[in-house]
Coordinates of C-alpha atoms in Angstrom, one line a residue:
M17 CA -51.4 54.1 13.1
A18 CA -48.5 52.0 14.3
S19 CA -48.7 50.3 17.8
R20 CA -46.7 51.6 20.5
E21 CA -44.6 48.3 20.6
A22 CA -43.8 48.7 16.7
Q23 CA -42.9 52.4 17.3
L24 CA -40.4 51.3 20.1
R25 CA -38.9 48.7 17.8
E26 CA -38.3 51.2 15.1
L27 CA -36.6 53.5 17.5
R28 CA -34.4 50.8 18.9
Q29 CA -33.0 50.2 15.3
V30 CA -31.3 53.5 15.6
K31 CA -27.7 53.5 16.8
K32 CA -27.2 54.7 20.5
V33 CA -31.0 54.3 21.1
G34 CA -31.5 51.5 23.8
R35 CA -34.7 50.5 25.6
D36 CA -34.7 53.2 28.0
T37 CA -33.8 56.0 25.4
A38 CA -36.5 54.6 23.1
Y39 CA -39.0 55.1 26.0
K40 CA -37.8 58.6 26.6
L41 CA -38.3 59.5 23.0
L42 CA -41.6 57.9 22.5
A43 CA -42.7 59.6 25.8
A44 CA -41.9 63.0 24.2
G45 CA -43.8 62.2 21.2
Y46 CA -40.9 61.2 18.8
T47 CA -41.5 58.4 16.4
L48 CA -38.9 57.3 14.0
F49 CA -40.2 59.8 11.5
R50 CA -40.3 62.7 13.9
L51 CA -36.8 61.8 15.3
S52 CA -35.4 62.0 11.7
N53 CA -36.8 65.5 11.3
A54 CA -36.0 66.8 14.9
E55 CA -33.8 69.6 16.0
P56 CA -30.6 68.3 17.7
S57 CA -31.1 70.8 20.7
K58 CA -34.6 69.3 21.3
I59 CA -33.3 65.8 21.3
A60 CA -30.2 66.6 23.5
E61 CA -32.5 68.3 26.0
I62 CA -34.8 65.2 26.3
L63 CA -31.9 62.6 26.5
G64 CA -29.4 64.8 28.4
C65 CA -26.5 64.5 25.8
S66 CA -24.7 66.9 23.7
N67 CA -26.0 68.4 20.4
K68 CA -23.3 66.4 18.6
A69 CA -24.6 63.1 19.9
A70 CA -28.1 64.2 19.2
Q71 CA -27.2 64.8 15.6
E72 CA -25.6 61.4 15.2
I73 CA -28.9 60.0 16.4
I74 CA -31.0 62.0 14.2
N75 CA -28.7 61.2 11.1
D76 CA -28.9 57.5 11.7
A77 CA -32.8 57.8 12.2
K78 CA -32.8 59.3 8.8
S79 CA -30.8 56.5 7.2
K80 CA -33.1 53.9 8.8
L81 CA -36.3 55.7 7.6
H82 CA -35.1 55.9 4.0
A83 CA -33.4 52.4 3.9
G84 CA -34.1 50.6 0.7
E85 CA -35.8 53.7 -1.0
K86 CA -34.9 54.0 -4.7
L87 CA -34.6 57.4 -5.9
G88 CA -35.8 58.3 -9.2
E89 CA -33.6 59.2 -12.2
P90 CA -33.8 62.8 -13.7
L91 CA -36.3 63.3 -16.5
T92 CA -36.3 65.5 -19.7
A93 CA -38.8 68.2 -20.0
K94 CA -40.7 66.0 -22.4
E95 CA -40.7 63.1 -20.0
Y96 CA -41.8 65.1 -17.1
E97 CA -44.7 66.6 -19.1
Q98 CA -45.8 63.0 -19.9
F99 CA -45.4 62.1 -16.2
L100 CA -47.7 64.9 -15.1
K101 CA -50.4 64.3 -17.6
K102 CA -50.7 60.7 -16.3
R103 CA -50.5 61.7 -12.7
I104 CA -52.2 65.1 -12.1
I105 CA -56.0 65.1 -11.3
W106 CA -57.9 68.3 -11.2
F107 CA -60.5 69.1 -8.5
S108 CA -63.2 71.6 -9.1
S109 CA -64.1 74.5 -6.7
G110 CA -67.7 74.4 -8.2
S111 CA -67.1 77.7 -10.0
N112 CA -65.7 77.7 -13.6
A113 CA -64.3 81.1 -13.1
I114 CA -62.2 80.2 -10.1
D115 CA -61.2 77.0 -11.8
Q116 CA -60.1 78.8 -14.9
L117 CA -58.3 81.4 -12.8
V118 CA -56.0 78.7 -11.3
G119 CA -55.4 76.9 -14.5
G120 CA -58.1 74.3 -14.7
G121 CA -58.9 73.5 -11.1
F122 CA -56.9 72.6 -8.0
R123 CA -54.3 70.2 -9.0
S124 CA -53.2 67.1 -7.1
S125 CA -49.6 66.9 -5.6
S126 CA -49.8 70.6 -4.9
T127 CA -50.5 73.0 -2.1
V128 CA -53.1 75.7 -2.2
G129 CA -53.3 78.7 0.3
L130 CA -56.6 80.5 1.0
S131 CA -56.2 83.9 2.6
G132 CA -58.8 86.6 3.6
P133 CA -60.6 88.0 6.5
Q134 CA -63.6 86.3 8.1
A135 CA -66.6 85.5 6.0
T136 CA -64.8 85.7 2.7
G137 CA -65.5 82.1 1.6
K138 CA -62.4 80.2 2.6
S139 CA -64.1 77.5 4.3
Q140 CA -66.9 77.2 1.7
L141 CA -64.3 76.9 -0.9
I142 CA -62.8 73.9 0.9
L143 CA -66.1 72.2 1.3
S144 CA -67.1 72.6 -2.2
T145 CA -64.1 71.0 -3.5
I146 CA -64.4 68.3 -1.0
V147 CA -67.8 67.6 -2.6
D148 CA -66.0 67.2 -6.2
C149 CA -63.3 65.0 -4.6
I150 CA -65.8 62.5 -3.2
C151 CA -68.7 62.6 -5.6
N152 CA -67.0 63.1 -8.9
K153 CA -63.4 61.7 -8.3
G154 CA -64.6 58.9 -5.9
K155 CA -61.6 59.8 -3.5
Y156 CA -61.3 60.2 0.2
A157 CA -61.1 63.8 1.6
M158 CA -59.4 64.6 5.0
L159 CA -60.2 67.7 7.0
I160 CA -58.6 69.0 10.1
E161 CA -60.7 71.7 11.7
T162 CA -58.8 73.9 14.3
E163 CA -61.4 76.5 15.0
L164 CA -64.9 75.6 16.5
D165 CA -67.9 75.8 14.5
T166 CA -66.3 76.1 11.1
F167 CA -67.3 72.6 9.9
D168 CA -70.7 71.2 9.5
P169 CA -71.2 67.7 7.9
L170 CA -74.8 68.6 6.9
R171 CA -73.4 71.5 4.9
V172 CA -71.3 69.2 2.8
E173 CA -74.3 66.9 2.3
G174 CA -76.4 70.0 1.3
I175 CA -73.9 71.1 -1.3
A176 CA -73.8 67.4 -2.7
R177 CA -77.7 67.4 -2.7
A178 CA -78.1 70.8 -4.2
R179 CA -75.6 69.8 -7.2
G180 CA -77.7 66.7 -7.7
L181 CA -74.7 64.4 -6.5
I182 CA -76.2 63.1 -3.2
D183 CA -76.3 59.5 -4.7
K184 CA -72.6 59.8 -5.3
Y185 CA -72.0 61.1 -1.9
D186 CA -70.4 58.9 0.6
P187 CA -69.8 60.5 4.1
D188 CA -67.5 57.6 5.1
K189 CA -65.0 59.1 2.6
L190 CA -64.8 62.3 4.5
V191 CA -62.5 61.8 7.5
V192 CA -62.6 64.6 9.9
V193 CA -60.5 65.9 12.9
D194 CA -62.8 68.2 14.9
A195 CA -61.7 71.3 16.7
Y196 CA -62.4 69.7 19.9
K197 CA -59.3 67.5 19.5
V198 CA -56.8 70.1 18.2
R199 CA -55.5 72.0 21.1
D200 CA -52.2 73.4 19.9
V201 CA -49.6 73.2 17.1
A202 CA -48.2 69.9 18.4
T203 CA -51.7 68.0 18.4
Q204 CA -52.3 69.7 14.9
F205 CA -49.1 67.9 13.7
Y206 CA -49.9 64.7 15.6
Y207 CA -53.1 64.6 13.4
Y208 CA -51.1 64.8 10.2
E209 CA -49.3 61.7 11.3
L210 CA -52.3 59.8 12.3
L211 CA -54.3 60.6 9.1
R212 CA -51.3 59.5 7.0
D213 CA -51.0 56.2 8.9
M214 CA -54.7 55.6 8.7
A215 CA -54.6 56.2 5.0
R216 CA -51.7 53.7 4.5
D217 CA -53.2 51.1 6.8
N218 CA -56.7 51.3 5.2
K219 CA -55.3 51.8 1.7
W220 CA -57.6 55.0 1.2
D221 CA -57.3 56.7 -2.0
V222 CA -56.8 60.2 -0.8
G223 CA -57.6 63.2 -3.1
L224 CA -57.7 66.1 -0.7
I225 CA -56.1 67.1 2.7
A226 CA -57.4 70.4 4.3
V227 CA -56.5 72.4 7.3
D228 CA -59.1 75.0 8.4
S229 CA -57.5 77.2 9.7
F230 CA -53.8 76.2 9.3
T231 CA -52.4 79.3 11.0
A232 CA -54.8 79.6 13.9
M233 CA -53.0 77.5 16.5
F234 CA -49.7 79.1 15.4
Q235 CA -51.1 82.7 16.1
R236 CA -52.0 81.5 19.7
K237 CA -48.6 80.1 20.3
F238 CA -46.1 82.5 18.5
K239 CA -47.1 86.0 19.7
G240 CA -43.9 88.1 20.0
R241 CA -40.9 89.0 17.8
E242 CA -38.6 86.9 20.1
M243 CA -40.5 83.9 18.8
F244 CA -40.1 84.4 15.0
T245 CA -37.3 81.8 14.8
D246 CA -39.3 79.3 16.5
R247 CA -42.3 80.0 14.6
K248 CA -40.5 79.7 11.2
R249 CA -39.0 76.6 12.2
E250 CA -42.4 75.1 13.3
L251 CA -44.2 76.3 10.2
G252 CA -41.6 74.7 8.0
R253 CA -41.9 71.3 9.8
H254 CA -45.7 71.3 9.3
L255 CA -45.4 72.5 5.7
S256 CA -42.9 70.1 4.9
F257 CA -45.0 67.1 6.2
L258 CA -48.0 68.2 4.3
E259 CA -46.1 68.4 1.2
D260 CA -44.9 64.9 1.6
M261 CA -48.5 63.9 2.1
A262 CA -49.5 65.7 -1.2
K263 CA -46.9 63.8 -3.0
E264 CA -47.4 60.5 -1.4
F265 CA -51.1 60.3 -2.0
N266 CA -51.1 62.5 -5.2
A267 CA -53.6 64.8 -3.2
V268 CA -54.2 68.5 -3.1
V269 CA -53.5 70.2 0.3
M270 CA -55.6 73.3 1.0
L271 CA -54.8 75.6 3.9
S272 CA -57.1 78.4 4.9
C273 CA -55.0 81.2 6.5
Q274 CA -55.8 84.2 8.6
V275 CA -54.7 87.6 7.6
I276 CA -53.1 90.8 9.2
E277 CA -54.1 94.3 8.6
V278 CA -51.4 96.8 7.7
P279 CA -51.1 100.6 8.2
V280 CA -53.2 102.7 5.9
S281 CA -50.5 105.1 4.6
P282 CA -46.7 105.0 4.0
E283 CA -46.3 107.5 6.8
E284 CA -47.9 105.1 9.3
S285 CA -46.0 102.0 8.1
K286 CA -42.6 103.8 8.7
G287 CA -41.2 102.3 5.6
G288 CA -42.9 98.8 5.9
M289 CA -45.8 97.5 4.0
D290 CA -48.7 99.8 3.7
V291 CA -52.2 99.3 2.2
V292 CA -51.2 100.5 -1.3
R293 CA -48.3 98.0 -1.4
V294 CA -50.2 95.1 0.1
R295 CA -53.2 95.5 -2.4
A296 CA -50.7 95.6 -5.2
Q297 CA -49.1 92.4 -4.1
F298 CA -52.0 90.5 -2.7
G299 CA -55.1 92.0 -4.4
T300 CA -56.7 93.1 -1.0
P301 CA -55.8 95.4 1.9
Y302 CA -54.7 92.2 3.9
M303 CA -51.8 90.1 3.9
P304 CA -51.6 86.5 4.9
W305 CA -50.3 85.9 8.4
G306 CA -47.2 83.5 8.6
G307 CA -44.5 85.5 7.0
H308 CA -42.2 84.4 4.1
I309 CA -41.8 80.7 4.9
L310 CA -45.6 80.1 4.5
R311 CA -45.9 82.4 1.4
H312 CA -42.8 80.8 -0.4
T313 CA -43.8 77.2 0.5
V314 CA -47.5 77.0 -0.6
G315 CA -47.5 76.9 -4.4
T316 CA -50.8 78.5 -5.3
W317 CA -52.3 81.6 -3.4
L318 CA -55.9 82.9 -3.6
S319 CA -56.9 86.0 -1.5
L320 CA -60.7 86.3 -1.0
E321 CA -62.6 89.4 -0.1
K322 CA -66.4 90.2 0.2
G323 CA -67.6 92.2 -3.0
R324 CA -69.5 95.5 -2.8
S325 CA -72.6 93.9 -4.1
K326 CA -74.8 91.6 -2.2
N327 CA -73.7 87.9 -2.3
I328 CA -70.8 88.5 -4.3
W329 CA -67.2 87.7 -3.5
K330 CA -63.9 88.2 -5.3
A331 CA -60.9 85.8 -5.6
Y332 CA -57.4 87.0 -6.5
L333 CA -54.8 84.7 -7.7
F334 CA -51.7 86.5 -6.4
D335 CA -49.1 83.7 -6.5
S336 CA -48.7 80.8 -9.0
S337 CA -45.7 79.5 -11.1
R338 CA -48.0 78.0 -13.6
V339 CA -50.6 80.5 -14.8
K340 CA -51.1 84.2 -15.2
L341 CA -52.2 86.1 -12.1
G342 CA -55.8 87.5 -12.1
E343 CA -59.1 87.7 -10.4
C344 CA -62.7 86.6 -10.6
Y345 CA -65.9 87.0 -8.9
F346 CA -67.9 84.3 -7.4
Q347 CA -71.0 83.4 -5.2
I348 CA -71.8 81.4 -2.3
T349 CA -75.0 79.5 -2.5
E350 CA -76.7 76.3 -1.4
K351 CA -74.5 74.5 -4.1
G352 CA -71.5 75.9 -2.3
I353 CA -69.1 78.0 -4.5
T354 CA -70.8 78.9 -7.7
D355 CA -70.4 81.4 -10.7
V356 CA -72.0 84.7 -10.8
P357 CA -74.9 84.8 -13.3
E358 CA -73.8 86.4 -16.6
Q359 CA -76.4 89.2 -16.3
L360 CA -75.2 90.2 -12.9
L361 CA -71.5 89.8 -13.8
K362 CA -72.0 92.4 -16.7
R363 CA -73.0 95.1 -14.0
L364 CA -69.8 94.3 -11.9
P365 CA -66.5 96.3 -12.3
S366 CA -64.1 94.7 -14.4

């Protein structure tokens, strides 16, 4: 991560930002990058200036940040297809059924949302994909844990061992921010920046970036309807940054998300979403918490639920612009996420 002195120098390049102003901005947590994406009202409050003056500072920060960048030329559909063939890397979940459901695996330069109640396999799906990222692709994986006791390094090692990949597993390629460090949405965002800077400085070949759970801190901070606007703005800021990381490192971003329950009947919902409508849209009686800004921004959505049979889970692909929506069964074993044996699969409802 850039030193404090380097961050101050960057800020002082911005018009109307002198030494004292740079110190104020940095003390409030604003680097050049964060300043370029800031809300004018926030900067005006920190600096004691008008919104117009704050907007001028933000605009100049944007120009300084992107100085010297060359924007690419538009491509034809054929050229873009060739570009994707060279660029895209596919990461396996450990289950052929899930990989086929999402079009061949989780692809790099994309975002994946995993929703579902507790104990439906969201964290296990992330850990299984991390093993493929490190052992089979030889890349770094980054994980931000926001809830205590959801990540265990021995579980990742155990999955690699059970799959016969322990010789290829390098724990130094798994960079973890544990839940003891993530106290709120602000520190969660701070660690995006820190991990990005660490990857740049150390020239890590990053393949996967995961936040488990992405929405936990948001649920604690934004509790009432009067906070919807602020919640939407902050979600957009986080998602925009993570999308930029996915593009910069050609990595897949995986976000586990909590869900909300809905009224059982149309009468109880009073014209809103009821269980029938939610199941038709999301595959389960639950919908991801976070509203439209989250559901629209994330490119691929899987909704997970516990099956009726022992040790059987179900995944629903309820949103993807690339492949047909559908569903499949999977298991959670010592190998992580795996396929259901064929004999058992035949006895399950289609």
